[in-house]
Short mmCIF file of N, CA and C in Angstrom, two decimals:
data_model
loop_
_atom_site.label_atom_id
_atom_site.label_comp_id
_atom_site.label_asym_id
_atom_site.label_seq_id
_atom_site.Cartn_x
_atom_site.Cartn_y
_atom_site.Cartn_z
N MET X 57 176.39 160.29 213.02
CA MET X 57 175.10 160.77 212.56
C MET X 57 174.28 161.15 213.77
N SER X 58 173.88 162.38 213.79
CA SER X 58 173.32 162.90 215.02
C SER X 58 171.81 162.81 215.14
N ASN X 59 171.09 162.81 214.03
CA ASN X 59 169.64 162.83 214.20
C ASN X 59 168.96 161.66 213.51
N GLY X 60 167.69 161.51 213.79
CA GLY X 60 166.92 160.39 213.26
C GLY X 60 166.84 160.36 211.75
N LEU X 61 166.73 161.53 211.13
CA LEU X 61 166.65 161.58 209.67
C LEU X 61 167.94 161.07 209.04
N GLU X 62 169.07 161.48 209.58
CA GLU X 62 170.36 161.01 209.08
C GLU X 62 170.47 159.50 209.22
N GLN X 63 170.01 158.96 210.34
CA GLN X 63 170.06 157.51 210.56
C GLN X 63 169.12 156.79 209.60
N GLN X 64 167.94 157.36 209.37
CA GLN X 64 166.98 156.76 208.44
C GLN X 64 167.56 156.71 207.02
N ILE X 65 168.15 157.81 206.59
CA ILE X 65 168.74 157.86 205.25
C ILE X 65 169.91 156.90 205.16
N SER X 66 170.72 156.84 206.21
CA SER X 66 171.84 155.92 206.23
C SER X 66 171.38 154.48 206.05
N SER X 67 170.32 154.09 206.76
CA SER X 67 169.85 152.70 206.66
C SER X 67 169.25 152.42 205.29
N GLN X 68 168.70 153.42 204.63
CA GLN X 68 168.15 153.23 203.28
C GLN X 68 169.24 153.14 202.23
N VAL X 69 170.30 153.92 202.41
CA VAL X 69 171.34 154.07 201.39
C VAL X 69 172.47 153.04 201.54
N GLU X 70 172.77 152.65 202.76
CA GLU X 70 173.94 151.81 203.02
C GLU X 70 173.95 150.49 202.25
N PRO X 71 172.82 149.78 202.12
CA PRO X 71 172.87 148.53 201.35
C PRO X 71 173.32 148.74 199.90
N TYR X 72 172.85 149.80 199.28
CA TYR X 72 173.26 150.09 197.89
C TYR X 72 174.76 150.41 197.84
N VAL X 73 175.22 151.24 198.77
CA VAL X 73 176.63 151.64 198.79
C VAL X 73 177.53 150.40 198.98
N LYS X 74 177.14 149.52 199.91
CA LYS X 74 177.92 148.29 200.14
C LYS X 74 177.93 147.41 198.91
N GLU X 75 176.78 147.31 198.24
CA GLU X 75 176.67 146.48 197.03
C GLU X 75 177.65 146.95 195.95
N LYS X 76 177.96 148.24 195.94
CA LYS X 76 178.90 148.81 194.97
C LYS X 76 180.36 148.70 195.43
N GLY X 77 180.57 148.04 196.56
CA GLY X 77 181.94 147.87 197.06
C GLY X 77 182.49 149.10 197.76
N LEU X 78 181.58 149.93 198.22
CA LEU X 78 181.96 151.17 198.88
C LEU X 78 181.52 151.15 200.35
N GLU X 79 182.04 152.08 201.12
CA GLU X 79 181.66 152.22 202.52
C GLU X 79 180.97 153.56 202.72
N LEU X 80 179.84 153.55 203.39
CA LEU X 80 179.18 154.80 203.78
C LEU X 80 179.81 155.24 205.09
N VAL X 81 180.61 156.29 205.04
CA VAL X 81 181.35 156.76 206.20
C VAL X 81 180.46 157.62 207.10
N ASP X 82 179.68 158.51 206.48
CA ASP X 82 178.87 159.43 207.28
C ASP X 82 177.74 159.99 206.43
N VAL X 83 176.69 160.43 207.10
CA VAL X 83 175.57 161.14 206.49
C VAL X 83 175.37 162.40 207.31
N GLU X 84 175.26 163.53 206.63
CA GLU X 84 175.10 164.80 207.32
C GLU X 84 173.94 165.55 206.65
N TYR X 85 172.99 165.98 207.44
CA TYR X 85 171.89 166.81 206.95
C TYR X 85 171.94 168.11 207.72
N ILE X 86 172.24 169.20 207.02
CA ILE X 86 172.54 170.45 207.71
C ILE X 86 172.04 171.65 206.92
N LYS X 87 171.64 172.67 207.64
CA LYS X 87 171.23 173.92 207.01
C LYS X 87 172.40 174.89 207.05
N GLU X 88 172.75 175.41 205.89
CA GLU X 88 173.81 176.42 205.79
C GLU X 88 173.22 177.60 205.04
N GLY X 89 173.12 178.72 205.71
CA GLY X 89 172.46 179.88 205.11
C GLY X 89 170.99 179.55 204.90
N ALA X 90 170.50 179.79 203.71
CA ALA X 90 169.09 179.53 203.40
C ALA X 90 168.85 178.13 202.85
N HIS X 91 169.92 177.34 202.68
CA HIS X 91 169.79 176.05 201.99
C HIS X 91 170.07 174.86 202.91
N TRP X 92 169.35 173.77 202.65
CA TRP X 92 169.59 172.50 203.32
C TRP X 92 170.48 171.64 202.44
N TYR X 93 171.40 170.91 203.06
CA TYR X 93 172.32 170.02 202.35
C TYR X 93 172.24 168.62 202.95
N LEU X 94 172.16 167.64 202.09
CA LEU X 94 172.30 166.25 202.49
C LEU X 94 173.63 165.80 201.92
N ARG X 95 174.57 165.49 202.81
CA ARG X 95 175.91 165.10 202.38
C ARG X 95 176.15 163.64 202.75
N LEU X 96 176.58 162.89 201.76
CA LEU X 96 176.98 161.50 201.97
C LEU X 96 178.48 161.43 201.74
N PHE X 97 179.17 160.81 202.68
CA PHE X 97 180.61 160.63 202.55
C PHE X 97 180.87 159.14 202.35
N ILE X 98 181.50 158.82 201.22
CA ILE X 98 181.76 157.42 200.87
C ILE X 98 183.26 157.21 200.72
N ASP X 99 183.67 155.94 200.87
CA ASP X 99 185.09 155.62 200.76
C ASP X 99 185.25 154.19 200.28
N LYS X 100 186.45 153.86 199.86
CA LYS X 100 186.84 152.49 199.54
C LYS X 100 188.35 152.43 199.62
N GLU X 101 188.86 151.22 199.65
CA GLU X 101 190.31 151.03 199.68
C GLU X 101 190.91 151.75 198.48
N GLY X 102 191.89 152.61 198.70
CA GLY X 102 192.50 153.36 197.61
C GLY X 102 191.79 154.67 197.32
N GLY X 103 190.63 154.91 197.96
CA GLY X 103 189.91 156.17 197.78
C GLY X 103 188.86 156.10 196.69
N VAL X 104 187.92 157.01 196.76
CA VAL X 104 186.86 157.08 195.76
C VAL X 104 187.24 158.11 194.70
N ASP X 105 186.61 157.97 193.53
CA ASP X 105 186.84 158.93 192.46
C ASP X 105 185.51 159.59 192.07
N MET X 106 185.57 160.47 191.10
CA MET X 106 184.37 161.20 190.68
C MET X 106 183.29 160.26 190.16
N ASP X 107 183.68 159.19 189.47
CA ASP X 107 182.69 158.24 188.95
C ASP X 107 181.93 157.56 190.09
N ASP X 108 182.64 157.18 191.15
CA ASP X 108 181.99 156.58 192.31
C ASP X 108 180.96 157.55 192.91
N CYS X 109 181.39 158.80 193.07
CA CYS X 109 180.50 159.81 193.67
C CYS X 109 179.28 160.06 192.79
N ALA X 110 179.50 160.17 191.48
CA ALA X 110 178.39 160.43 190.55
C ALA X 110 177.40 159.27 190.54
N GLU X 111 177.92 158.04 190.51
CA GLU X 111 177.05 156.86 190.49
C GLU X 111 176.18 156.79 191.75
N VAL X 112 176.80 157.01 192.91
CA VAL X 112 176.05 156.98 194.17
C VAL X 112 175.06 158.13 194.21
N SER X 113 175.46 159.29 193.75
CA SER X 113 174.58 160.46 193.75
C SER X 113 173.31 160.20 192.94
N HIS X 114 173.47 159.67 191.73
CA HIS X 114 172.30 159.40 190.88
C HIS X 114 171.38 158.36 191.51
N ALA X 115 171.97 157.28 192.00
CA ALA X 115 171.16 156.21 192.58
C ALA X 115 170.44 156.68 193.84
N VAL X 116 171.14 157.39 194.70
CA VAL X 116 170.55 157.86 195.95
C VAL X 116 169.48 158.91 195.67
N SER X 117 169.72 159.76 194.71
CA SER X 117 168.73 160.76 194.34
C SER X 117 167.43 160.09 193.92
N ASP X 118 167.53 159.07 193.07
CA ASP X 118 166.34 158.32 192.64
C ASP X 118 165.66 157.65 193.82
N MET X 119 166.47 157.04 194.71
CA MET X 119 165.96 156.34 195.88
C MET X 119 165.18 157.30 196.79
N LEU X 120 165.77 158.47 197.03
CA LEU X 120 165.15 159.44 197.93
C LEU X 120 163.93 160.10 197.29
N ASP X 121 163.97 160.28 195.97
CA ASP X 121 162.79 160.82 195.28
C ASP X 121 161.61 159.87 195.44
N GLU X 122 161.88 158.58 195.39
CA GLU X 122 160.83 157.57 195.51
C GLU X 122 160.26 157.53 196.93
N LYS X 123 161.14 157.54 197.94
CA LYS X 123 160.71 157.41 199.34
C LYS X 123 160.34 158.74 199.97
N ASN X 124 160.93 159.82 199.46
CA ASN X 124 160.64 161.19 199.89
C ASN X 124 160.69 161.39 201.41
N PRO X 125 161.81 161.05 202.08
CA PRO X 125 161.87 161.20 203.54
C PRO X 125 162.14 162.64 204.01
N ILE X 126 162.53 163.51 203.07
CA ILE X 126 162.90 164.88 203.45
C ILE X 126 161.83 165.84 202.94
N PRO X 127 161.15 166.55 203.85
CA PRO X 127 160.01 167.37 203.44
C PRO X 127 160.37 168.63 202.65
N GLN X 128 161.52 169.24 202.89
CA GLN X 128 161.86 170.48 202.21
C GLN X 128 162.90 170.24 201.10
N ALA X 129 163.10 171.26 200.29
CA ALA X 129 164.11 171.19 199.23
C ALA X 129 165.50 171.10 199.86
N TYR X 130 166.39 170.36 199.22
CA TYR X 130 167.76 170.21 199.71
C TYR X 130 168.68 169.94 198.53
N MET X 131 169.97 170.09 198.77
CA MET X 131 170.98 169.77 197.77
C MET X 131 171.71 168.52 198.24
N LEU X 132 171.84 167.56 197.33
CA LEU X 132 172.54 166.32 197.63
C LEU X 132 174.00 166.44 197.19
N GLU X 133 174.91 166.12 198.09
CA GLU X 133 176.34 166.10 197.77
C GLU X 133 176.90 164.76 198.20
N VAL X 134 177.68 164.14 197.31
CA VAL X 134 178.34 162.87 197.61
C VAL X 134 179.83 163.09 197.39
N SER X 135 180.63 162.76 198.40
CA SER X 135 182.07 162.99 198.28
C SER X 135 182.86 162.03 199.16
N SER X 136 184.16 162.13 199.02
CA SER X 136 185.10 161.41 199.88
C SER X 136 185.08 162.07 201.26
N PRO X 137 185.40 161.31 202.31
CA PRO X 137 185.48 161.93 203.64
C PRO X 137 186.71 162.82 203.80
N GLY X 138 187.64 162.75 202.86
CA GLY X 138 188.83 163.60 202.91
C GLY X 138 189.93 163.02 203.80
N LEU X 139 191.01 163.75 203.90
CA LEU X 139 192.17 163.30 204.66
C LEU X 139 191.90 163.24 206.16
N GLU X 140 190.98 164.08 206.64
CA GLU X 140 190.64 164.08 208.06
C GLU X 140 189.33 163.32 208.27
N ARG X 141 189.31 162.11 207.75
CA ARG X 141 188.14 161.24 207.80
C ARG X 141 187.61 161.09 209.22
N PRO X 142 186.31 161.23 209.41
CA PRO X 142 185.75 161.02 210.76
C PRO X 142 185.76 159.54 211.14
N LEU X 143 185.91 159.28 212.41
CA LEU X 143 185.80 157.93 212.96
C LEU X 143 184.49 157.87 213.72
N LYS X 144 183.57 157.06 213.24
CA LYS X 144 182.22 157.00 213.80
C LYS X 144 181.89 155.62 214.35
N LYS X 145 182.21 154.60 213.56
CA LYS X 145 181.80 153.24 213.89
C LYS X 145 182.88 152.53 214.70
N ASP X 146 182.47 151.51 215.46
CA ASP X 146 183.45 150.73 216.22
C ASP X 146 184.57 150.22 215.32
N GLU X 147 184.19 149.79 214.12
CA GLU X 147 185.19 149.24 213.17
C GLU X 147 186.25 150.27 212.81
N ASP X 148 185.86 151.56 212.78
CA ASP X 148 186.83 152.62 212.45
C ASP X 148 187.96 152.66 213.49
N PHE X 149 187.60 152.43 214.75
CA PHE X 149 188.60 152.50 215.81
C PHE X 149 189.54 151.30 215.79
N ILE X 150 189.11 150.22 215.16
CA ILE X 150 189.99 149.06 214.97
C ILE X 150 190.86 149.30 213.74
N ARG X 151 190.22 149.69 212.66
CA ARG X 151 190.90 149.88 211.37
C ARG X 151 192.03 150.91 211.44
N PHE X 152 191.83 151.96 212.24
CA PHE X 152 192.80 153.05 212.25
C PHE X 152 193.69 153.06 213.50
N GLN X 153 193.80 151.90 214.19
CA GLN X 153 194.71 151.81 215.33
C GLN X 153 196.12 152.15 214.86
N GLY X 154 196.83 152.92 215.68
CA GLY X 154 198.20 153.30 215.34
C GLY X 154 198.29 154.58 214.52
N LYS X 155 197.16 155.07 214.04
CA LYS X 155 197.13 156.31 213.25
C LYS X 155 196.96 157.51 214.17
N LEU X 156 197.38 158.67 213.69
CA LEU X 156 197.22 159.90 214.42
C LEU X 156 195.77 160.37 214.29
N VAL X 157 195.12 160.62 215.42
CA VAL X 157 193.73 161.07 215.41
C VAL X 157 193.58 162.28 216.34
N THR X 158 192.50 163.02 216.11
CA THR X 158 192.14 164.12 217.00
C THR X 158 190.75 163.85 217.53
N VAL X 159 190.59 164.01 218.84
CA VAL X 159 189.30 163.86 219.49
C VAL X 159 188.93 165.22 220.07
N HIS X 160 187.76 165.73 219.66
CA HIS X 160 187.21 166.96 220.21
C HIS X 160 186.14 166.55 221.22
N THR X 161 186.21 167.08 222.44
CA THR X 161 185.25 166.70 223.47
C THR X 161 184.18 167.78 223.64
N THR X 162 183.03 167.36 224.15
CA THR X 162 181.92 168.29 224.37
C THR X 162 182.19 169.24 225.52
N THR X 163 182.97 168.78 226.50
CA THR X 163 183.35 169.60 227.65
C THR X 163 184.82 169.34 227.95
N LEU X 164 185.39 170.14 228.81
CA LEU X 164 186.78 169.93 229.20
C LEU X 164 186.93 168.55 229.84
N PHE X 165 187.97 167.85 229.46
CA PHE X 165 188.29 166.55 230.03
C PHE X 165 189.78 166.57 230.33
N GLN X 166 190.13 166.38 231.58
CA GLN X 166 191.53 166.44 232.03
C GLN X 166 192.19 167.74 231.58
N GLY X 167 191.40 168.82 231.58
CA GLY X 167 191.93 170.14 231.24
C GLY X 167 191.97 170.48 229.76
N TYR X 168 191.54 169.58 228.92
CA TYR X 168 191.57 169.81 227.47
C TYR X 168 190.18 169.58 226.86
N ASN X 169 189.96 170.18 225.68
CA ASN X 169 188.78 169.81 224.91
C ASN X 169 189.17 169.30 223.53
N GLU X 170 190.47 169.13 223.32
CA GLU X 170 190.98 168.54 222.08
C GLU X 170 192.23 167.73 222.40
N PHE X 171 192.25 166.51 221.91
CA PHE X 171 193.39 165.61 222.11
C PHE X 171 193.84 165.09 220.76
N THR X 172 195.13 165.14 220.50
CA THR X 172 195.68 164.55 219.28
C THR X 172 196.76 163.57 219.71
N GLY X 173 196.66 162.35 219.19
CA GLY X 173 197.64 161.33 219.52
C GLY X 173 197.43 160.08 218.71
N LYS X 174 198.30 159.10 218.92
CA LYS X 174 198.18 157.81 218.23
C LYS X 174 197.04 157.02 218.84
N LEU X 175 196.16 156.54 217.98
CA LEU X 175 195.01 155.78 218.43
C LEU X 175 195.44 154.38 218.88
N VAL X 176 195.14 154.07 220.13
CA VAL X 176 195.39 152.73 220.67
C VAL X 176 194.19 151.85 220.36
N GLY X 177 192.98 152.43 220.50
CA GLY X 177 191.78 151.67 220.19
C GLY X 177 190.58 152.14 220.99
N LEU X 178 189.55 151.32 220.95
CA LEU X 178 188.32 151.58 221.69
C LEU X 178 188.21 150.48 222.74
N VAL X 179 188.26 150.86 224.01
CA VAL X 179 188.24 149.89 225.11
C VAL X 179 187.16 150.31 226.10
N ASN X 180 186.22 149.40 226.36
CA ASN X 180 185.13 149.69 227.30
C ASN X 180 184.45 151.02 227.00
N ASN X 181 184.19 151.25 225.72
CA ASN X 181 183.52 152.46 225.23
C ASN X 181 184.30 153.74 225.56
N GLU X 182 185.62 153.60 225.62
CA GLU X 182 186.51 154.76 225.78
C GLU X 182 187.50 154.77 224.63
N ILE X 183 187.76 155.96 224.11
CA ILE X 183 188.73 156.14 223.04
C ILE X 183 190.09 156.28 223.71
N VAL X 184 190.98 155.35 223.42
CA VAL X 184 192.29 155.34 224.07
C VAL X 184 193.34 155.83 223.08
N LEU X 185 194.10 156.86 223.50
CA LEU X 185 195.18 157.38 222.66
C LEU X 185 196.43 157.63 223.49
N ASP X 186 197.55 157.62 222.79
CA ASP X 186 198.80 158.07 223.38
C ASP X 186 198.92 159.54 223.02
N HIS X 187 198.72 160.40 224.04
CA HIS X 187 198.66 161.85 223.88
C HIS X 187 199.73 162.50 224.75
N GLU X 188 200.65 163.22 224.12
CA GLU X 188 201.71 163.93 224.85
C GLU X 188 202.40 163.04 225.88
N ASP X 189 202.90 161.90 225.47
CA ASP X 189 203.64 160.96 226.32
C ASP X 189 202.80 160.35 227.43
N ASN X 190 201.48 160.47 227.35
CA ASN X 190 200.58 159.84 228.32
C ASN X 190 199.52 159.05 227.57
N ARG X 191 199.07 157.99 228.18
CA ARG X 191 197.93 157.25 227.64
C ARG X 191 196.68 157.84 228.27
N VAL X 192 195.74 158.24 227.42
CA VAL X 192 194.51 158.84 227.91
C VAL X 192 193.32 158.04 227.38
N SER X 193 192.32 157.86 228.24
CA SER X 193 191.09 157.15 227.87
C SER X 193 189.93 158.13 227.98
N ILE X 194 189.39 158.50 226.83
CA ILE X 194 188.32 159.50 226.77
C ILE X 194 186.99 158.78 226.61
N PRO X 195 186.06 158.99 227.55
CA PRO X 195 184.74 158.37 227.39
C PRO X 195 184.12 158.76 226.04
N ARG X 196 183.67 157.76 225.30
CA ARG X 196 183.12 158.01 223.97
C ARG X 196 181.96 159.00 224.03
N ALA X 197 181.20 158.99 225.11
CA ALA X 197 180.07 159.90 225.26
C ALA X 197 180.52 161.37 225.28
N LEU X 198 181.77 161.62 225.65
CA LEU X 198 182.29 162.99 225.66
C LEU X 198 182.86 163.43 224.32
N ALA X 199 183.04 162.49 223.41
CA ALA X 199 183.65 162.80 222.11
C ALA X 199 182.60 163.42 221.18
N LYS X 200 182.80 164.69 220.89
CA LYS X 200 181.90 165.38 219.96
C LYS X 200 182.26 164.99 218.53
N LYS X 201 183.57 164.89 218.25
CA LYS X 201 184.04 164.54 216.92
C LYS X 201 185.41 163.89 217.05
N THR X 202 185.58 162.79 216.34
CA THR X 202 186.88 162.11 216.28
C THR X 202 187.22 161.94 214.81
N HIS X 203 188.43 162.31 214.43
CA HIS X 203 188.82 162.20 213.02
C HIS X 203 190.32 161.95 212.89
N LEU X 204 190.70 161.42 211.72
CA LEU X 204 192.11 161.26 211.43
C LEU X 204 192.76 162.63 211.41
N ALA X 205 193.99 162.72 211.87
CA ALA X 205 194.72 163.99 211.86
C ALA X 205 195.81 163.90 210.81
N LEU X 206 196.15 165.02 210.25
CA LEU X 206 197.22 165.06 209.26
C LEU X 206 198.56 164.92 209.95
N GLU X 207 199.41 164.06 209.40
CA GLU X 207 200.75 163.88 209.94
C GLU X 207 201.73 164.61 209.03
N PHE X 208 202.58 165.44 209.63
CA PHE X 208 203.55 166.18 208.84
C PHE X 208 204.94 165.65 209.06
#
């Protein structure tokens, strides 16, 4: 979550999401074309279904209508993070150790701006992966986006 509004909404919404046995994976507030979108990505063991998304959408909509933290009109979307789930929290880097991930960096790092490999973990605030037969430690501050990668 990149901005203060996303963090504010996350802190307001997360207790409700947890109470429902779900995980708030990410909050995104973005302008696309002429419209603003507030996207909540939720998950649970075994994945979320349409009922989970609808229930969270209705509750969050009521919550946000009451608190009104967003000054302009926006569209609320609640969905699964998908197969390429983002890794944001420290716990994500523990939970998905051994899985194939892709790290996109803000600038070139060791000649690359994208690394795909098996996640070793998060060590001293560095994302450690086995990438192309080498172990690489990418400073977390350089990671623009880290997500699960599809394995074929």
